[in-house]
Amino acid sequence: GTTVDEMMQHGDLALYDAKSHAPGSMRFFASRMGEQVRQRLVLERDLREALEKNQLELHFQPKVNLGDWEVVGLGARRRGTPPERGRLPPVEFIPVAEESGLILPMGEWALTEACCQAARWPDPLQVAVNISPVQVMAQNLPEAVQRALELSGLPPRRLELEITESVFINETRGTVDRLHALSRLGVQIALDDFGTGYSSLAYLRRFPFDTLKIDRAFVRELLISRDARSIVRNILALAQSLRMTTVAEGVEEPLQVNVLEAEGCNMVQGYFTSRPMPAHQVLEFVLRWGEHNRPSPPRDFELANTETAPLMTLPETII
């Protein structure tokens, strides 16, 4: 920089970059930092405008019970749709919404919209809504959930709230109290992306989750990695001992369904059953689901011991 103002601005950008990507580190200013900040500010502005003009949208992805092969619920997926940007995936706009504070009004909108849509579905189909850690920390989350249920007329038992392990990293007494307040409303509480975040399991004793969701990172390597299948097997055993329902995310192949079913998983969710769909397609999908055949295991299907089995060879056998 050649002026005091430029030097201060560039120093701030370097500081912001260090905090965002490598806390505790040092950064020298680079011109790309200014462009990254500019893009973030533009995205924040677009999201704010999309929220004000009701341009956000929810899509829904089915969850299928492995016991009777029926659709038992759908997970709501937020989609940002500013006209000039097109549809944005959550991985792009959720971090910006959290940092800017927009996640609170966006989360309340998503919760209410999901409940209103689910109220039109046949009973007992559930709707699952992802709740940001920022929302969990907000004092009014139980009140926001109760408002959404009252406005939509959806029975509490048909709403599931998905939270991630990260809410426990900076846990306060209020965090667990709010979760218990939500549970008293009669809604279901699911622990999302289990095994990829906070390493302590102590929180499983402090709050009785209804559902444990196995992260797609483990499911993706289920057929090729002995370690991944061992982790999944132990997660399922843990959930069973704690009387929790289990859902495997990111299921894309029929053989993954076979292995998960053999290991005792309760439900699957992923592209194998369906990609997330707009709300107006949900009822037709559910009514036609009976036409989707359960995948049959290959001939000589056998689940060998995790500790001693070699890696699998497709498609003749499943280890």
Short mmCIF file of C-alpha atoms in Angstrom, two decimals:
data_model
loop_
_atom_site.label_atom_id
_atom_site.label_comp_id
_atom_site.label_asym_id
_atom_site.label_seq_id
_atom_site.Cartn_x
_atom_site.Cartn_y
_atom_site.Cartn_z
CA GLY A 1 0.00 0.00 0.00
CA THR A 2 1.09 3.55 -0.67
CA THR A 3 -1.25 5.27 1.80
CA VAL A 4 -2.18 4.70 5.41
CA ASP A 5 -5.76 3.79 4.44
CA GLU A 6 -4.58 1.19 1.91
CA MET A 7 -2.18 -0.36 4.39
CA MET A 8 -4.86 -0.56 7.09
CA GLN A 9 -7.37 -2.07 4.66
CA HIS A 10 -4.88 -4.63 3.37
CA GLY A 11 -3.85 -5.51 6.92
CA ASP A 12 -7.49 -6.11 7.82
CA LEU A 13 -7.94 -8.38 4.79
CA ALA A 14 -4.86 -10.42 5.74
CA LEU A 15 -6.16 -10.69 9.31
CA TYR A 16 -9.59 -11.83 8.08
CA ASP A 17 -7.97 -14.45 5.83
CA ALA A 18 -5.84 -15.80 8.70
CA LYS A 19 -8.84 -16.04 11.03
CA SER A 20 -10.99 -17.74 8.38
CA HIS A 21 -8.55 -20.39 7.20
CA ALA A 22 -5.83 -20.91 9.79
CA PRO A 23 -6.51 -19.45 13.25
CA GLY A 24 -3.32 -18.63 15.11
CA SER A 25 -1.30 -18.19 11.90
CA MET A 26 0.16 -15.20 10.04
CA ARG A 27 -0.79 -14.01 6.56
CA PHE A 28 0.76 -11.51 4.18
CA PHE A 29 -1.70 -9.54 2.08
CA ALA A 30 -2.37 -10.79 -1.45
CA SER A 31 -4.68 -9.21 -4.00
CA ARG A 32 -6.89 -12.33 -4.10
CA MET A 33 -7.96 -11.59 -0.52
CA GLY A 34 -9.74 -8.45 -1.59
CA GLU A 35 -11.63 -10.35 -4.29
CA GLN A 36 -12.66 -13.10 -1.86
CA VAL A 37 -14.04 -10.57 0.60
CA ARG A 38 -15.83 -8.73 -2.20
CA GLN A 39 -17.47 -11.98 -3.38
CA ARG A 40 -18.52 -12.82 0.18
CA LEU A 41 -20.12 -9.38 0.65
CA VAL A 42 -21.95 -9.69 -2.67
CA LEU A 43 -23.23 -13.16 -1.70
CA GLU A 44 -24.38 -11.84 1.67
CA ARG A 45 -26.26 -9.04 -0.07
CA ASP A 46 -27.86 -11.48 -2.52
CA LEU A 47 -28.94 -13.83 0.30
CA ARG A 48 -30.43 -10.95 2.27
CA GLU A 49 -32.38 -9.85 -0.79
CA ALA A 50 -33.49 -13.43 -1.57
CA LEU A 51 -34.80 -13.78 1.98
CA GLU A 52 -36.68 -10.50 1.80
CA LYS A 53 -38.22 -11.37 -1.59
CA ASN A 54 -39.02 -15.00 -0.65
CA GLN A 55 -36.67 -16.42 -3.29
CA LEU A 56 -35.36 -19.23 -1.11
CA GLU A 57 -36.56 -22.79 -1.69
CA LEU A 58 -36.67 -26.14 0.09
CA HIS A 59 -36.08 -29.49 -1.59
CA PHE A 60 -36.81 -32.81 0.10
CA GLN A 61 -34.86 -36.09 0.10
CA PRO A 62 -36.62 -39.34 1.13
CA LYS A 63 -35.56 -41.63 3.99
CA VAL A 64 -36.37 -45.30 3.46
CA ASN A 65 -36.88 -47.88 6.20
CA LEU A 66 -34.84 -51.03 5.57
CA GLY A 67 -37.32 -53.16 7.51
CA ASP A 68 -40.36 -52.73 5.24
CA TRP A 69 -38.76 -50.72 2.39
CA GLU A 70 -41.23 -47.85 2.91
CA VAL A 71 -40.61 -44.10 2.77
CA VAL A 72 -40.86 -42.96 6.39
CA GLY A 73 -39.87 -39.32 6.04
CA LEU A 74 -38.04 -36.69 4.05
CA GLY A 75 -35.16 -34.40 4.89
CA ALA A 76 -35.52 -30.71 4.03
CA ARG A 77 -32.59 -29.25 2.08
CA ARG A 78 -32.23 -25.48 1.75
CA ARG A 79 -31.58 -24.04 -1.67
CA GLY A 80 -30.59 -20.41 -2.24
CA THR A 81 -32.07 -19.07 -5.46
CA PRO A 82 -31.07 -15.45 -6.11
CA PRO A 83 -32.14 -14.89 -9.77
CA GLU A 84 -28.76 -13.59 -10.96
CA ARG A 85 -26.84 -16.48 -9.37
CA GLY A 86 -29.12 -19.43 -10.02
CA ARG A 87 -29.49 -22.19 -7.44
CA LEU A 88 -26.76 -22.23 -4.82
CA PRO A 89 -25.75 -25.38 -2.90
CA PRO A 90 -25.83 -25.08 0.92
CA VAL A 91 -22.06 -25.55 1.19
CA GLU A 92 -21.66 -22.16 -0.52
CA PHE A 93 -24.20 -20.00 1.28
CA ILE A 94 -24.67 -21.54 4.75
CA PRO A 95 -21.22 -20.41 6.08
CA VAL A 96 -21.87 -16.87 4.85
CA ALA A 97 -25.35 -16.91 6.40
CA GLU A 98 -23.89 -18.06 9.73
CA GLU A 99 -21.16 -15.41 9.78
CA SER A 100 -23.55 -12.60 8.82
CA GLY A 101 -26.34 -13.55 11.23
CA LEU A 102 -28.75 -14.31 8.37
CA ILE A 103 -28.91 -17.95 9.45
CA LEU A 104 -31.44 -17.11 12.17
CA PRO A 105 -34.18 -15.66 9.92
CA MET A 106 -33.30 -18.17 7.19
CA GLY A 107 -33.49 -21.04 9.66
CA GLU A 108 -36.85 -19.90 11.02
CA TRP A 109 -38.20 -19.59 7.48
CA ALA A 110 -36.94 -23.10 6.58
CA LEU A 111 -38.47 -24.57 9.74
CA THR A 112 -41.88 -23.02 9.12
CA GLU A 113 -41.88 -23.85 5.40
CA ALA A 114 -40.87 -27.48 6.04
CA CYS A 115 -43.63 -27.92 8.63
CA CYS A 116 -46.25 -26.37 6.32
CA GLN A 117 -45.23 -28.67 3.47
CA ALA A 118 -45.17 -31.78 5.70
CA ALA A 119 -48.66 -30.99 7.00
CA ARG A 120 -49.89 -31.78 3.45
CA TRP A 121 -48.26 -35.21 3.43
CA PRO A 122 -49.90 -38.45 4.56
CA ASP A 123 -49.57 -39.25 8.24
CA PRO A 124 -47.14 -40.52 9.62
CA LEU A 125 -44.51 -39.16 7.15
CA GLN A 126 -41.90 -37.13 9.04
CA VAL A 127 -39.95 -34.09 7.92
CA ALA A 128 -36.36 -33.57 9.11
CA VAL A 129 -34.92 -30.05 9.28
CA ASN A 130 -31.23 -29.29 9.75
CA ILE A 131 -30.59 -26.82 12.58
CA SER A 132 -27.41 -24.74 12.52
CA PRO A 133 -25.26 -24.57 15.68
CA VAL A 134 -25.96 -20.82 15.65
CA GLN A 135 -29.69 -21.58 15.87
CA VAL A 136 -29.15 -24.03 18.72
CA MET A 137 -27.33 -21.31 20.65
CA ALA A 138 -30.19 -18.85 20.09
CA GLN A 139 -32.39 -18.46 23.13
CA ASN A 140 -35.64 -18.53 21.16
CA LEU A 141 -35.21 -21.83 19.25
CA PRO A 142 -37.83 -23.78 21.26
CA GLU A 143 -40.29 -20.89 20.79
CA ALA A 144 -39.54 -20.77 17.04
CA VAL A 145 -40.19 -24.51 16.74
CA GLN A 146 -43.45 -24.22 18.66
CA ARG A 147 -44.59 -21.33 16.43
CA ALA A 148 -43.84 -23.36 13.29
CA LEU A 149 -45.82 -26.34 14.62
CA GLU A 150 -48.80 -24.19 15.61
CA LEU A 151 -48.83 -22.27 12.34
CA SER A 152 -48.65 -25.43 10.21
CA GLY A 153 -50.77 -27.71 12.39
CA LEU A 154 -48.11 -30.43 12.06
CA PRO A 155 -48.07 -32.89 15.01
CA PRO A 156 -44.74 -32.58 16.88
CA ARG A 157 -43.99 -36.32 16.45
CA ARG A 158 -43.75 -35.74 12.69
CA LEU A 159 -40.93 -33.18 13.01
CA GLU A 160 -37.28 -34.18 13.42
CA LEU A 161 -34.54 -31.63 14.11
CA GLU A 162 -31.03 -32.53 12.92
CA ILE A 163 -28.11 -31.01 14.81
CA THR A 164 -24.37 -31.58 14.42
CA GLU A 165 -21.77 -32.53 17.01
CA SER A 166 -20.18 -29.08 16.73
CA VAL A 167 -22.87 -27.58 18.97
CA PHE A 168 -21.10 -29.28 21.89
CA ILE A 169 -17.64 -27.82 21.24
CA ASN A 170 -18.48 -24.59 23.08
CA GLU A 171 -21.30 -26.13 25.04
CA THR A 172 -22.99 -24.19 27.82
CA ARG A 173 -25.66 -25.29 30.26
CA GLY A 174 -28.15 -23.48 28.05
CA THR A 175 -27.30 -25.71 25.07
CA VAL A 176 -28.48 -28.92 26.73
CA ASP A 177 -31.41 -27.11 28.38
CA ARG A 178 -32.65 -25.95 24.96
CA LEU A 179 -32.35 -29.47 23.57
CA HIS A 180 -34.41 -30.80 26.48
CA ALA A 181 -36.97 -28.03 25.90
CA LEU A 182 -37.25 -29.13 22.26
CA SER A 183 -37.65 -32.75 23.33
CA ARG A 184 -40.46 -31.76 25.72
CA LEU A 185 -42.34 -30.31 22.75
CA GLY A 186 -42.57 -33.86 21.40
CA VAL A 187 -40.27 -33.44 18.37
CA GLN A 188 -37.54 -35.94 17.49
CA ILE A 189 -33.86 -34.95 17.81
CA ALA A 190 -31.25 -36.45 15.47
CA LEU A 191 -27.46 -36.21 15.70
CA ASP A 192 -26.24 -35.47 12.18
CA ASP A 193 -22.87 -36.36 10.57
CA PHE A 194 -21.94 -38.55 13.52
CA GLY A 195 -18.24 -39.36 13.85
CA THR A 196 -16.79 -36.51 11.80
CA GLY A 197 -16.77 -33.63 14.28
CA TYR A 198 -16.49 -33.38 18.04
CA SER A 199 -14.44 -36.31 19.35
CA SER A 200 -15.95 -36.67 22.84
CA LEU A 201 -18.87 -39.07 23.34
CA ALA A 202 -19.81 -37.62 26.72
CA TYR A 203 -22.65 -35.61 25.21
CA LEU A 204 -24.45 -38.84 24.28
CA ARG A 205 -24.93 -39.39 28.00
CA ARG A 206 -26.10 -35.83 28.67
CA PHE A 207 -28.82 -35.79 26.02
CA PRO A 208 -30.88 -38.75 24.77
CA PHE A 209 -30.91 -38.39 20.99
CA ASP A 210 -33.64 -40.24 19.11
CA THR A 211 -31.64 -40.80 15.92
CA LEU A 212 -27.98 -41.18 14.95
CA LYS A 213 -27.07 -40.30 11.36
CA ILE A 214 -23.99 -42.00 9.91
CA ASP A 215 -21.97 -39.56 7.84
CA ARG A 216 -21.65 -40.12 4.10
CA ALA A 217 -17.84 -40.17 4.40
CA PHE A 218 -18.05 -43.62 6.03
CA VAL A 219 -20.82 -44.87 3.74
CA ARG A 220 -18.87 -43.83 0.63
CA GLU A 221 -15.99 -46.18 1.52
CA LEU A 222 -18.15 -48.93 2.97
CA LEU A 223 -17.45 -51.35 0.08
CA ILE A 224 -13.73 -50.72 -0.30
CA SER A 225 -12.42 -49.99 3.17
CA ARG A 226 -12.30 -52.48 6.01
CA ASP A 227 -11.77 -49.58 8.45
CA ALA A 228 -14.83 -47.70 7.22
CA ARG A 229 -17.04 -50.75 7.63
CA SER A 230 -15.61 -51.40 11.08
CA ILE A 231 -16.48 -47.83 12.09
CA VAL A 232 -20.02 -48.16 10.71
CA ARG A 233 -20.48 -51.50 12.49
CA ASN A 234 -19.43 -49.97 15.80
CA ILE A 235 -21.61 -46.88 15.33
CA LEU A 236 -24.59 -49.15 14.73
CA ALA A 237 -23.76 -51.20 17.83
CA LEU A 238 -23.44 -48.01 19.91
CA ALA A 239 -26.77 -46.68 18.66
CA GLN A 240 -28.50 -49.98 19.34
CA SER A 241 -27.17 -50.10 22.90
CA LEU A 242 -28.45 -46.54 23.47
CA ARG A 243 -31.81 -47.37 21.84
CA MET A 244 -31.35 -44.90 18.99
CA THR A 245 -32.61 -45.24 15.43
CA THR A 246 -29.90 -45.13 12.75
CA VAL A 247 -29.87 -43.48 9.33
CA ALA A 248 -27.04 -43.89 6.79
CA GLU A 249 -26.53 -40.82 4.61
CA GLY A 250 -25.05 -40.65 1.12
CA VAL A 251 -26.17 -44.12 0.02
CA GLU A 252 -25.65 -44.31 -3.73
CA GLU A 253 -25.21 -48.02 -4.60
CA PRO A 254 -27.39 -51.10 -4.09
CA LEU A 255 -24.49 -53.00 -2.50
CA GLN A 256 -24.23 -50.31 0.16
CA VAL A 257 -27.89 -50.94 0.97
CA ASN A 258 -27.22 -54.68 1.27
CA VAL A 259 -24.27 -54.20 3.63
CA LEU A 260 -26.06 -51.62 5.80
CA GLU A 261 -29.11 -53.86 6.07
CA ALA A 262 -26.97 -56.85 7.02
CA GLU A 263 -25.18 -54.77 9.66
CA GLY A 264 -28.48 -53.72 11.25
CA CYS A 265 -28.95 -50.14 10.03
CA ASN A 266 -32.56 -48.91 10.25
CA MET A 267 -32.84 -46.40 7.40
CA VAL A 268 -30.99 -45.13 4.33
CA GLN A 269 -30.95 -41.80 2.57
CA GLY A 270 -29.11 -40.77 -0.58
CA TYR A 271 -29.08 -40.65 -4.36
CA PHE A 272 -29.81 -44.39 -4.59
CA THR A 273 -33.38 -43.74 -3.42
CA SER A 274 -33.73 -40.21 -4.81
CA ARG A 275 -32.05 -36.87 -5.23
CA PRO A 276 -33.63 -33.97 -3.29
CA MET A 277 -36.81 -32.89 -5.06
CA PRO A 278 -39.06 -29.80 -5.07
CA ALA A 279 -42.02 -29.89 -2.71
CA HIS A 280 -44.58 -30.37 -5.49
CA GLN A 281 -43.00 -33.72 -6.48
CA VAL A 282 -43.04 -35.30 -3.02
CA LEU A 283 -46.56 -36.77 -2.96
CA GLU A 284 -46.23 -38.35 -6.40
CA PHE A 285 -42.87 -39.87 -5.41
CA VAL A 286 -44.26 -41.34 -2.19
CA LEU A 287 -47.31 -42.79 -3.96
CA ARG A 288 -45.14 -44.45 -6.62
CA TRP A 289 -42.44 -45.69 -4.27
CA GLY A 290 -43.92 -49.20 -4.25
CA GLU A 291 -42.62 -49.58 -7.81
CA HIS A 292 -39.01 -49.28 -6.57
CA ASN A 293 -37.74 -52.77 -5.86
CA ARG A 294 -35.51 -53.46 -2.89
CA PRO A 295 -32.00 -54.33 -4.17
CA SER A 296 -31.26 -58.03 -3.92
CA PRO A 297 -27.88 -59.06 -2.52
CA PRO A 298 -25.55 -60.72 -5.01
CA ARG A 299 -25.21 -64.50 -5.10
CA ASP A 300 -23.04 -65.89 -2.30
CA PHE A 301 -23.50 -62.68 -0.31
CA GLU A 302 -21.70 -63.10 3.00
CA LEU A 303 -20.63 -60.56 5.61
CA ALA A 304 -17.26 -61.70 6.92
CA ASN A 305 -15.50 -60.59 10.09
CA THR A 306 -14.38 -56.97 9.90
CA GLU A 307 -11.09 -57.55 11.67
CA THR A 308 -9.81 -60.38 9.49
CA ALA A 309 -11.56 -60.01 6.13
CA PRO A 310 -9.59 -58.85 3.07
CA LEU A 311 -10.93 -55.95 1.04
CA MET A 312 -13.89 -56.91 -1.10
CA THR A 313 -13.87 -57.93 -4.72
CA LEU A 314 -16.82 -56.68 -6.75
CA PRO A 315 -19.29 -57.99 -7.68
CA GLU A 316 -18.87 -61.60 -6.55
CA THR A 317 -18.74 -61.11 -2.78
CA ILE A 318 -19.22 -58.62 0.01
CA ILE A 319 -16.81 -58.89 2.89
#
